[in-house]
PDB file of C-alpha atoms in Angstrom:
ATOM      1  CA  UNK A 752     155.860  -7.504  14.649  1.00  0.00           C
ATOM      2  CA  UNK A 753     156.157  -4.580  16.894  1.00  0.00           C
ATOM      3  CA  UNK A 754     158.494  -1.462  16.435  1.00  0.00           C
ATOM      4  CA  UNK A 755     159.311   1.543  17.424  1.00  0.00           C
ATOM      5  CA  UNK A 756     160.293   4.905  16.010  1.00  0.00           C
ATOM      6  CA  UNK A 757     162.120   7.955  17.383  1.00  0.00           C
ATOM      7  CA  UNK A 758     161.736  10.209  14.801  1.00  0.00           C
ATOM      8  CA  UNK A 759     164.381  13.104  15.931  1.00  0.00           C
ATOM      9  CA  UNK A 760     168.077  11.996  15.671  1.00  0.00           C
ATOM     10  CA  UNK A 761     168.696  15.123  17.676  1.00  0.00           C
ATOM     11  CA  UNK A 762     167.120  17.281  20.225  1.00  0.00           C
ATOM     12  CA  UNK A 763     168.396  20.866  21.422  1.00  0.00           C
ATOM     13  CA  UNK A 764     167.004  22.257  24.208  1.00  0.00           C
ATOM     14  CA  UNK A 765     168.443  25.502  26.441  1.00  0.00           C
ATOM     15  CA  UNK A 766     168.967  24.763  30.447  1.00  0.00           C
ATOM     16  CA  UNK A 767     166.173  25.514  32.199  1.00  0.00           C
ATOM     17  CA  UNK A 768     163.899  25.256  29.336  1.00  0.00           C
ATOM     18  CA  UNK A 769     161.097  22.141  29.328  1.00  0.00           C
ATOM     19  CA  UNK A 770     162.153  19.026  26.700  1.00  0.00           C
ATOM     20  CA  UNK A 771     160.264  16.583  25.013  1.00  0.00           C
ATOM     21  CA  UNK A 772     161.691  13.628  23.136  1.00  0.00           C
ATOM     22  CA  UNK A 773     159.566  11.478  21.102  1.00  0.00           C
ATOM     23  CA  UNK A 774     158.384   8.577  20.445  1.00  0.00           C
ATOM     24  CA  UNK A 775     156.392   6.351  18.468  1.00  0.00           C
ATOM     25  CA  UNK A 776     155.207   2.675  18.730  1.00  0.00           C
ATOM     26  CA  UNK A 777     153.331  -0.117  17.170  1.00  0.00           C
ATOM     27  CA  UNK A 778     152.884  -3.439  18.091  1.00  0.00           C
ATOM     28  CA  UNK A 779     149.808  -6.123  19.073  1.00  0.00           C
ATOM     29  CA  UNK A 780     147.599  -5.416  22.079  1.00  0.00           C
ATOM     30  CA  UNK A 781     148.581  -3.323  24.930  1.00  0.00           C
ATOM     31  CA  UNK A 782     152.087  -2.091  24.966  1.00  0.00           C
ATOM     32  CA  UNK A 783     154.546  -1.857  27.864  1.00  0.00           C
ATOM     33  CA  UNK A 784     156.420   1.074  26.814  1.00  0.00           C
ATOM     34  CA  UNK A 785     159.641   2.171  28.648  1.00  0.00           C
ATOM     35  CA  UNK A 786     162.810   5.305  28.603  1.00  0.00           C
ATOM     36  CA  UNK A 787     166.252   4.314  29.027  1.00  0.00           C
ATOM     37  CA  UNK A 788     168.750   6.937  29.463  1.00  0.00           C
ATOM     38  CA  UNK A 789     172.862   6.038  28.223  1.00  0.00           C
ATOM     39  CA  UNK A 790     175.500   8.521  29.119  1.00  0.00           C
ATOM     40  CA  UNK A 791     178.643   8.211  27.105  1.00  0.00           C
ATOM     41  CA  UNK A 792     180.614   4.892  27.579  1.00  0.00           C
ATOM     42  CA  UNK A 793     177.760   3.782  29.420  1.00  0.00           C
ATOM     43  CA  UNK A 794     175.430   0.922  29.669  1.00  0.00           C
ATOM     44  CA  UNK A 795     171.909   2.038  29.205  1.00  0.00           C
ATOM     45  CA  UNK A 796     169.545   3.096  32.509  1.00  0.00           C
ATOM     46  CA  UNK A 797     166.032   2.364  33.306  1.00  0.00           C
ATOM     47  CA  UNK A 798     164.220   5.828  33.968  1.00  0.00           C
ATOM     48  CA  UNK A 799     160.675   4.713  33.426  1.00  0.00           C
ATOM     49  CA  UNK A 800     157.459   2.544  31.816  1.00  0.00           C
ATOM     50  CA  UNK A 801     154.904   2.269  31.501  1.00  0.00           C
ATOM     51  CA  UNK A 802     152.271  -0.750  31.370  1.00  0.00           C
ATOM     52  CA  UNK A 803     148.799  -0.013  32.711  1.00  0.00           C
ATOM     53  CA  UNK A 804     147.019   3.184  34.240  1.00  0.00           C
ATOM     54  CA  UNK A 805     147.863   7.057  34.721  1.00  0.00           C
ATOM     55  CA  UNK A 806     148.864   7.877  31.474  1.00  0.00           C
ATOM     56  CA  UNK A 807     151.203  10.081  33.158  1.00  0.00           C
ATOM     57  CA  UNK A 808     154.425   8.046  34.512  1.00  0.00           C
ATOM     58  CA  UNK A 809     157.000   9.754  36.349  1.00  0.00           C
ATOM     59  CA  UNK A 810     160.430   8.085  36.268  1.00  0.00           C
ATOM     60  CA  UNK A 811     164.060   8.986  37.745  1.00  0.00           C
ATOM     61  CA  UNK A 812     165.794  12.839  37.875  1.00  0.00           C
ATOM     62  CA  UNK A 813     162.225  14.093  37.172  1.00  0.00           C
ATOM     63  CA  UNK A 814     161.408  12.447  33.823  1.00  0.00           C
ATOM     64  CA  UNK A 815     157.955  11.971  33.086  1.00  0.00           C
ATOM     65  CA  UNK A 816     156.205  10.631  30.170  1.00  0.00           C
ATOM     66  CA  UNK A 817     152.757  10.684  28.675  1.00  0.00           C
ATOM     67  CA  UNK A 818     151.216   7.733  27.001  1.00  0.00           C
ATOM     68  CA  UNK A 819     148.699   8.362  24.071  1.00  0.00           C
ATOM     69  CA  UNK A 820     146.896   4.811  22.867  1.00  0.00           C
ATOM     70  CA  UNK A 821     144.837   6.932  20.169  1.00  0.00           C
ATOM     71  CA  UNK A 822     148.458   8.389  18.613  1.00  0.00           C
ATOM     72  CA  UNK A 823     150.426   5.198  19.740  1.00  0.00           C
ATOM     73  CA  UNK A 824     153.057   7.434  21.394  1.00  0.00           C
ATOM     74  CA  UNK A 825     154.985   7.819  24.434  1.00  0.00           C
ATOM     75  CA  UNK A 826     156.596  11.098  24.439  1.00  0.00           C
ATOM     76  CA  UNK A 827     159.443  11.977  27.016  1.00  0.00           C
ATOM     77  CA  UNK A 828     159.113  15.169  29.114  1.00  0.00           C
ATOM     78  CA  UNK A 829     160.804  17.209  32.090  1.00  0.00           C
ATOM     79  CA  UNK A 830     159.610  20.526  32.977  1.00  0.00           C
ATOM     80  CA  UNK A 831     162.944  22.096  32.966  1.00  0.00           C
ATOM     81  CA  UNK A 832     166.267  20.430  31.387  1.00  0.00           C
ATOM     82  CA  UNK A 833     169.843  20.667  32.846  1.00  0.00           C
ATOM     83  CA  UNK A 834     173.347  20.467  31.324  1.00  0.00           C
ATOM     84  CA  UNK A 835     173.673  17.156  33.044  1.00  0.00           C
ATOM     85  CA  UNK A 836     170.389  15.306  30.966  1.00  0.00           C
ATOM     86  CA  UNK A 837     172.595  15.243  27.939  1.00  0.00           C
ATOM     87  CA  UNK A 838     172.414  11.792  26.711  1.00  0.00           C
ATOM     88  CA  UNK A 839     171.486   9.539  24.892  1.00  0.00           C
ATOM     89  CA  UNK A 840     167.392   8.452  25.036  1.00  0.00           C
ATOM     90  CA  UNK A 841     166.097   5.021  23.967  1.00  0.00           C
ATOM     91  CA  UNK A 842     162.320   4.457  23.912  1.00  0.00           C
ATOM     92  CA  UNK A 843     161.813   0.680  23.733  1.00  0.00           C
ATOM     93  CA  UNK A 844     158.122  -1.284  23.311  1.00  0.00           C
ATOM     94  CA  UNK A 845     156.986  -4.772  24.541  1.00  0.00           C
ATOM     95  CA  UNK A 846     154.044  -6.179  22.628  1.00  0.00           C
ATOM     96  CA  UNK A 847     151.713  -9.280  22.938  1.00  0.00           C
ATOM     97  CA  UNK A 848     153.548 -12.543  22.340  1.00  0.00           C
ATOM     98  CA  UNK A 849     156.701 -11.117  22.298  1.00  0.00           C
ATOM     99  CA  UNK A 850     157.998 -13.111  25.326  1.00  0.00           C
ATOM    100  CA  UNK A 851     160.047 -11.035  27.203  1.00  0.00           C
ATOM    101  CA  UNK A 852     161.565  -8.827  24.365  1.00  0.00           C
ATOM    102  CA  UNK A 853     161.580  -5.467  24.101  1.00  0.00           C
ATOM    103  CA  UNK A 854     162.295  -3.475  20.377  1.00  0.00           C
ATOM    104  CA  UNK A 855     164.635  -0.344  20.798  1.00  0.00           C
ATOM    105  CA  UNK A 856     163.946   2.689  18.581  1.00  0.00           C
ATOM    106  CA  UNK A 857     167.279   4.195  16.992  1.00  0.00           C
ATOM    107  CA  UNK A 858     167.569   6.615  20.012  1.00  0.00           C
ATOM    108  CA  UNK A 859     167.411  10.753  20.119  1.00  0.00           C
ATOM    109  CA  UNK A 860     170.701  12.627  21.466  1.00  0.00           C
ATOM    110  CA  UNK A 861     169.346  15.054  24.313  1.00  0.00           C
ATOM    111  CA  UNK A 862     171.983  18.133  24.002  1.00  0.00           C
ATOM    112  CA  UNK A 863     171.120  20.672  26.861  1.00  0.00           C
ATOM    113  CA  UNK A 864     173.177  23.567  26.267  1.00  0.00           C
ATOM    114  CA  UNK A 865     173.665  26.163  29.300  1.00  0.00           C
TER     115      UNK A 865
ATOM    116  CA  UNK B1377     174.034  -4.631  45.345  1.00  0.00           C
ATOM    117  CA  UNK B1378     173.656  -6.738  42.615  1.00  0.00           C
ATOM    118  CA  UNK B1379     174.815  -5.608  39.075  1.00  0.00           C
ATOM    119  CA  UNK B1380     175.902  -7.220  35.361  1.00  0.00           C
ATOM    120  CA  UNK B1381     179.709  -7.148  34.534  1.00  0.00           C
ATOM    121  CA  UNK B1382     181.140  -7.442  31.179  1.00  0.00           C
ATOM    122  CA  UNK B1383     184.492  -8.364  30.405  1.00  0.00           C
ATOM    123  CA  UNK B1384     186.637  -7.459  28.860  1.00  0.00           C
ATOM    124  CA  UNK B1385     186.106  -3.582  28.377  1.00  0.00           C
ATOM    125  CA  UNK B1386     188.058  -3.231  25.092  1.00  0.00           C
ATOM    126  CA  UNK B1387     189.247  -5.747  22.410  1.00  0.00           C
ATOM    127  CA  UNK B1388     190.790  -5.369  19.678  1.00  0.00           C
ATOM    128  CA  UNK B1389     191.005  -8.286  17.552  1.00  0.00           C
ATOM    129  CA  UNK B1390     192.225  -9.658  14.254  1.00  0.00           C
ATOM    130  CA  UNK B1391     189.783 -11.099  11.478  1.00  0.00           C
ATOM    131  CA  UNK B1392     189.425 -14.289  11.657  1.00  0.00           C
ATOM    132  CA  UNK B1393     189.875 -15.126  14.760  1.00  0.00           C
ATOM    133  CA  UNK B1394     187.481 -16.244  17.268  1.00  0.00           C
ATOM    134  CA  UNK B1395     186.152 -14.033  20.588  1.00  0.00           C
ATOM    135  CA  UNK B1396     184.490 -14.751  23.454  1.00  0.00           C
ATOM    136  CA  UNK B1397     182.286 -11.794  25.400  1.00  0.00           C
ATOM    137  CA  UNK B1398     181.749 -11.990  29.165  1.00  0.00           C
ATOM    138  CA  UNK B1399     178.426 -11.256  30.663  1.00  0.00           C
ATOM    139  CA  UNK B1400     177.750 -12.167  34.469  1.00  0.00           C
ATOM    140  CA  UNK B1401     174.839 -11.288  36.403  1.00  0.00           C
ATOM    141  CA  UNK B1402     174.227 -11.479  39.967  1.00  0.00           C
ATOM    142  CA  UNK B1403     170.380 -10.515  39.629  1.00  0.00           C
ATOM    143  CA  UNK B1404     169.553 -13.883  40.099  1.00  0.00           C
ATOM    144  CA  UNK B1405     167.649 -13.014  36.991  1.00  0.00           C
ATOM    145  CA  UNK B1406     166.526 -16.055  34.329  1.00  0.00           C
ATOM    146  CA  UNK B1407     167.047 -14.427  31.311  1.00  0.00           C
ATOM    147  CA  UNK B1408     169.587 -12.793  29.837  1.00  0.00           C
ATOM    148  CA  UNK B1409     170.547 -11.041  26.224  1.00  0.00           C
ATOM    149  CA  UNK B1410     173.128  -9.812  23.902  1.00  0.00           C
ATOM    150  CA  UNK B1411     173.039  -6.371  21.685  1.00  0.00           C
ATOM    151  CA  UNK B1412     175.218  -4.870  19.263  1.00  0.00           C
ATOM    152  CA  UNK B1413     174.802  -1.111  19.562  1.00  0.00           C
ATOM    153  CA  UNK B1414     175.718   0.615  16.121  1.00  0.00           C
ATOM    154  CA  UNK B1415     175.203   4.495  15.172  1.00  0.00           C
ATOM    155  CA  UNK B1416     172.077   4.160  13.061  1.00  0.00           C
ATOM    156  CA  UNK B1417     170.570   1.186  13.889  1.00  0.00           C
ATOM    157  CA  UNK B1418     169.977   1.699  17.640  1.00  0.00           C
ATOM    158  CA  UNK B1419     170.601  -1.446  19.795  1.00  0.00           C
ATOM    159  CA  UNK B1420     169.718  -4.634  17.652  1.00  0.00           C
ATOM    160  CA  UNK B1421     169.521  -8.191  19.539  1.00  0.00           C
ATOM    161  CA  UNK B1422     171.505 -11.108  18.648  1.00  0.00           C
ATOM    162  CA  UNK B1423     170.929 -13.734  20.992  1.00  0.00           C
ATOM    163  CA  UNK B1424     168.437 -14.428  24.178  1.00  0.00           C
ATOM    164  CA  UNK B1425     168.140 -17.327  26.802  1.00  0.00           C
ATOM    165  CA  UNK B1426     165.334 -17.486  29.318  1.00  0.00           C
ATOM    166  CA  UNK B1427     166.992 -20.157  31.612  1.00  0.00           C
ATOM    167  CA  UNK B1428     169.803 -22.973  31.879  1.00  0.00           C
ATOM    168  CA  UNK B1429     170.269 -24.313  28.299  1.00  0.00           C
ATOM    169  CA  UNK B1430     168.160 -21.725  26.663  1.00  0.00           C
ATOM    170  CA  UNK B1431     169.117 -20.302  23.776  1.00  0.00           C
ATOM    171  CA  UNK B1432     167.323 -18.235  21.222  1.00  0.00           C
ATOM    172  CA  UNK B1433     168.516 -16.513  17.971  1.00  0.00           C
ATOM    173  CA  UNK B1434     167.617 -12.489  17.749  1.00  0.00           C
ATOM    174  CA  UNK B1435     167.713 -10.361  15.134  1.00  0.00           C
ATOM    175  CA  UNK B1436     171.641 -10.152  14.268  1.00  0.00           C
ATOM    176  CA  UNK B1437     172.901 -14.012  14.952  1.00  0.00           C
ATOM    177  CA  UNK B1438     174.993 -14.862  11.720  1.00  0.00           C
ATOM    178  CA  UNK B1439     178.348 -15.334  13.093  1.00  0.00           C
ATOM    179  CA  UNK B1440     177.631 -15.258  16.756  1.00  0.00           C
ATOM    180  CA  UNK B1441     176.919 -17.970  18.957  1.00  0.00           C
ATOM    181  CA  UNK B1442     175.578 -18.065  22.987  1.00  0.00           C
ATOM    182  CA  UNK B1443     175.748 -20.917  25.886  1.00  0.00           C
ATOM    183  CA  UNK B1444     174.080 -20.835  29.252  1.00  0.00           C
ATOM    184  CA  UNK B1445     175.384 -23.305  31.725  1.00  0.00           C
ATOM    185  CA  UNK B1446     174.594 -21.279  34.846  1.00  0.00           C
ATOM    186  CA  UNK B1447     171.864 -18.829  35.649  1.00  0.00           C
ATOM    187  CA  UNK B1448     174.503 -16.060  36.437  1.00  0.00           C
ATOM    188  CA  UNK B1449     176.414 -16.211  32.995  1.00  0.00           C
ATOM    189  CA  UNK B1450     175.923 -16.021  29.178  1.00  0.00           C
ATOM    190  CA  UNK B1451     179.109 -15.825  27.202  1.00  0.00           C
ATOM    191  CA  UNK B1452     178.848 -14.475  23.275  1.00  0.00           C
ATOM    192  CA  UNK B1453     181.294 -16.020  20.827  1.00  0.00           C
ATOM    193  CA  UNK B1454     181.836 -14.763  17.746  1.00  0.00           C
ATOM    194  CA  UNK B1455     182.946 -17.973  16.019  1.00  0.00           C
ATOM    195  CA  UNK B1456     185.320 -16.071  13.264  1.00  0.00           C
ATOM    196  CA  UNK B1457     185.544 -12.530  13.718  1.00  0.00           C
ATOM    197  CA  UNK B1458     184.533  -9.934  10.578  1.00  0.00           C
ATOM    198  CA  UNK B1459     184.972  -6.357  10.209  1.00  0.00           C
ATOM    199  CA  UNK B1460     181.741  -5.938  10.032  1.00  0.00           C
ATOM    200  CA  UNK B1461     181.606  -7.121  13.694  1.00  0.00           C
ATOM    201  CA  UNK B1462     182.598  -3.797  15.189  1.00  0.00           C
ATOM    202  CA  UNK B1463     180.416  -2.448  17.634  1.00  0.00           C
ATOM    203  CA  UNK B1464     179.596  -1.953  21.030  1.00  0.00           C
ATOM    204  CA  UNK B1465     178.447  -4.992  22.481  1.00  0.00           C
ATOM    205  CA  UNK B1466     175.348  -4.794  25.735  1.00  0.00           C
ATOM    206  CA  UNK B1467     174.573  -7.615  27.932  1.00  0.00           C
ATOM    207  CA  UNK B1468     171.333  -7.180  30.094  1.00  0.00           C
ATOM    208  CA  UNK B1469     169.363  -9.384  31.921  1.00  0.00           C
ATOM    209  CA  UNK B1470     165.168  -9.302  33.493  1.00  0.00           C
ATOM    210  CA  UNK B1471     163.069 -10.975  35.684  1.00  0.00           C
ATOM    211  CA  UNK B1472     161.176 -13.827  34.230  1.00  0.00           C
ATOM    212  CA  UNK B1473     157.857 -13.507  36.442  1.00  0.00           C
ATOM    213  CA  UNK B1474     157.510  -9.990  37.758  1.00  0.00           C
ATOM    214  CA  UNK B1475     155.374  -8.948  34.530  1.00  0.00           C
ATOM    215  CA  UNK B1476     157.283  -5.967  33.899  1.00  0.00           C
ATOM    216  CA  UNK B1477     159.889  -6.432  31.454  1.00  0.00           C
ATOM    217  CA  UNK B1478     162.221  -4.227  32.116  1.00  0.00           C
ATOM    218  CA  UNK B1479     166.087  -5.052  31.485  1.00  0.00           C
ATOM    219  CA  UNK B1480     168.964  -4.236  33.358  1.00  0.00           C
ATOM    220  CA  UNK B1481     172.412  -3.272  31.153  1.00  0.00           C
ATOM    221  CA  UNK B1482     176.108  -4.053  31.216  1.00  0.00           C
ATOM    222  CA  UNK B1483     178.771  -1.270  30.970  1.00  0.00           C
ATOM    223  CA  UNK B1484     179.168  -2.691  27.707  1.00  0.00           C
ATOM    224  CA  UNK B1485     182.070  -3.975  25.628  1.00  0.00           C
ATOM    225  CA  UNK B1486     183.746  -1.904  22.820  1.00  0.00           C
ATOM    226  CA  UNK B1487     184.843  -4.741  20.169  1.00  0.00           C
ATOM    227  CA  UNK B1488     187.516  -3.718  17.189  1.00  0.00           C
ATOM    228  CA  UNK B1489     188.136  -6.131  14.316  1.00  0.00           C
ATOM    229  CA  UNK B1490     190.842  -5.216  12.206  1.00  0.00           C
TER     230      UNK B1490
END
């Protein structure tokens, strides 16, 4: 079974100051990781995944995220956060045999505050 | 450009009674699938389909029930509504042979059961 675990309900962060938003993963073989972004009343976004290579991955609006296969995470990042990044952020994990699937983690509310 | 719909927006409905969600794609994308979205639990699946006549259970099925007669549609019935079947309902649809995985959202639909 594969899962994955954001383990910050909430993350407060000042404008201009960098964010991360975490995340946490386990499933069989390599994953396929990906962010999705959900502003209120909102359908969720794709910013970014990843699935092979740089272990960097830049996405949309300057999000960036850094995949670590010894800590099975895939942390969120942008150098400097604006007002307009508060959201909702959904890390979500694909796993061998799990067909085309993906597992959501309970998502982390981004509050940027000027 | 092509996009997913969901209709209706809003429903309010009584218990009992049965409801049928709207999803339409025009991705041209084979499969397609059905979230609830509820605070603490994150987005939890409740039905898939990979193609025409495809149908898979997810995570959440009791009391729900999909069709696929088209490649562009996948309605979600909730055969006798419960109050328990308040949420915010996410349709989203992916490629079936680009490897990537990714899924592309709905606005949503915001379901009441009273």
């Amino acid at each position: 079974a594969q899962s994955v675990a954001q383990p910050e309900d909430q993350v407060n962060v000042a404008e201009g100051n960098p964010l991360t938003v975490k995340c946490t993963y386990s499933v069989s073989g390599n994953p396929y990781l990906f962010w999705y972004v959900q502003y209120p009343n909102r359908g969720l976004q794709f910013l970014l995944k990843y699935i092979t290579g740089d272990n960097l991955v830049k996405g949309s609006y300057g999000f960036e995220a850094e995949f670590n296969k010894s800590q099975t995470s895939f942390h969120l990042k942008k150098p400097s956060a604006l007002v307009s990044d508060s959201a909702l952020y959904f890390c979500a994990v694909r796993g061998l045999n799990a067909g085309n699937m993906l597992t959501f983690g309970g998502g982390t509310r981004l509050m940027v505050k000027p | 450009d092509a996009e997913i719909t969901q209709s209706p927006r809003h429903k309010i409905t009584e218990t009992g009674r049965q409801v049928t969600l709207a999803c339409h794609q025009t991705w041209n994308h084979n499969n397609m699938f059905w979230y609830r979205q509820d605070l603490g639990h994150g987005l939890r699946l409740i039905h898939y389909s990979y193609g025409v006549q495809d149908t898979n259970k997810g995570e959440v099925s009791d009391g729900y029930s999909v069709s696929r007669s088209n490649t562009e549609d996948l309605p979600l019935t909730l055969e006798s509504a419960a109050s328990s079947q308040t949420s915010v309902y996410f349709c989203a649809s992916s490629e079936r042979t680009s490897g990537s995985y990714e899924q592309y959202f709905g606005p949503g639909t915001r379901l009441t059961v009273t």
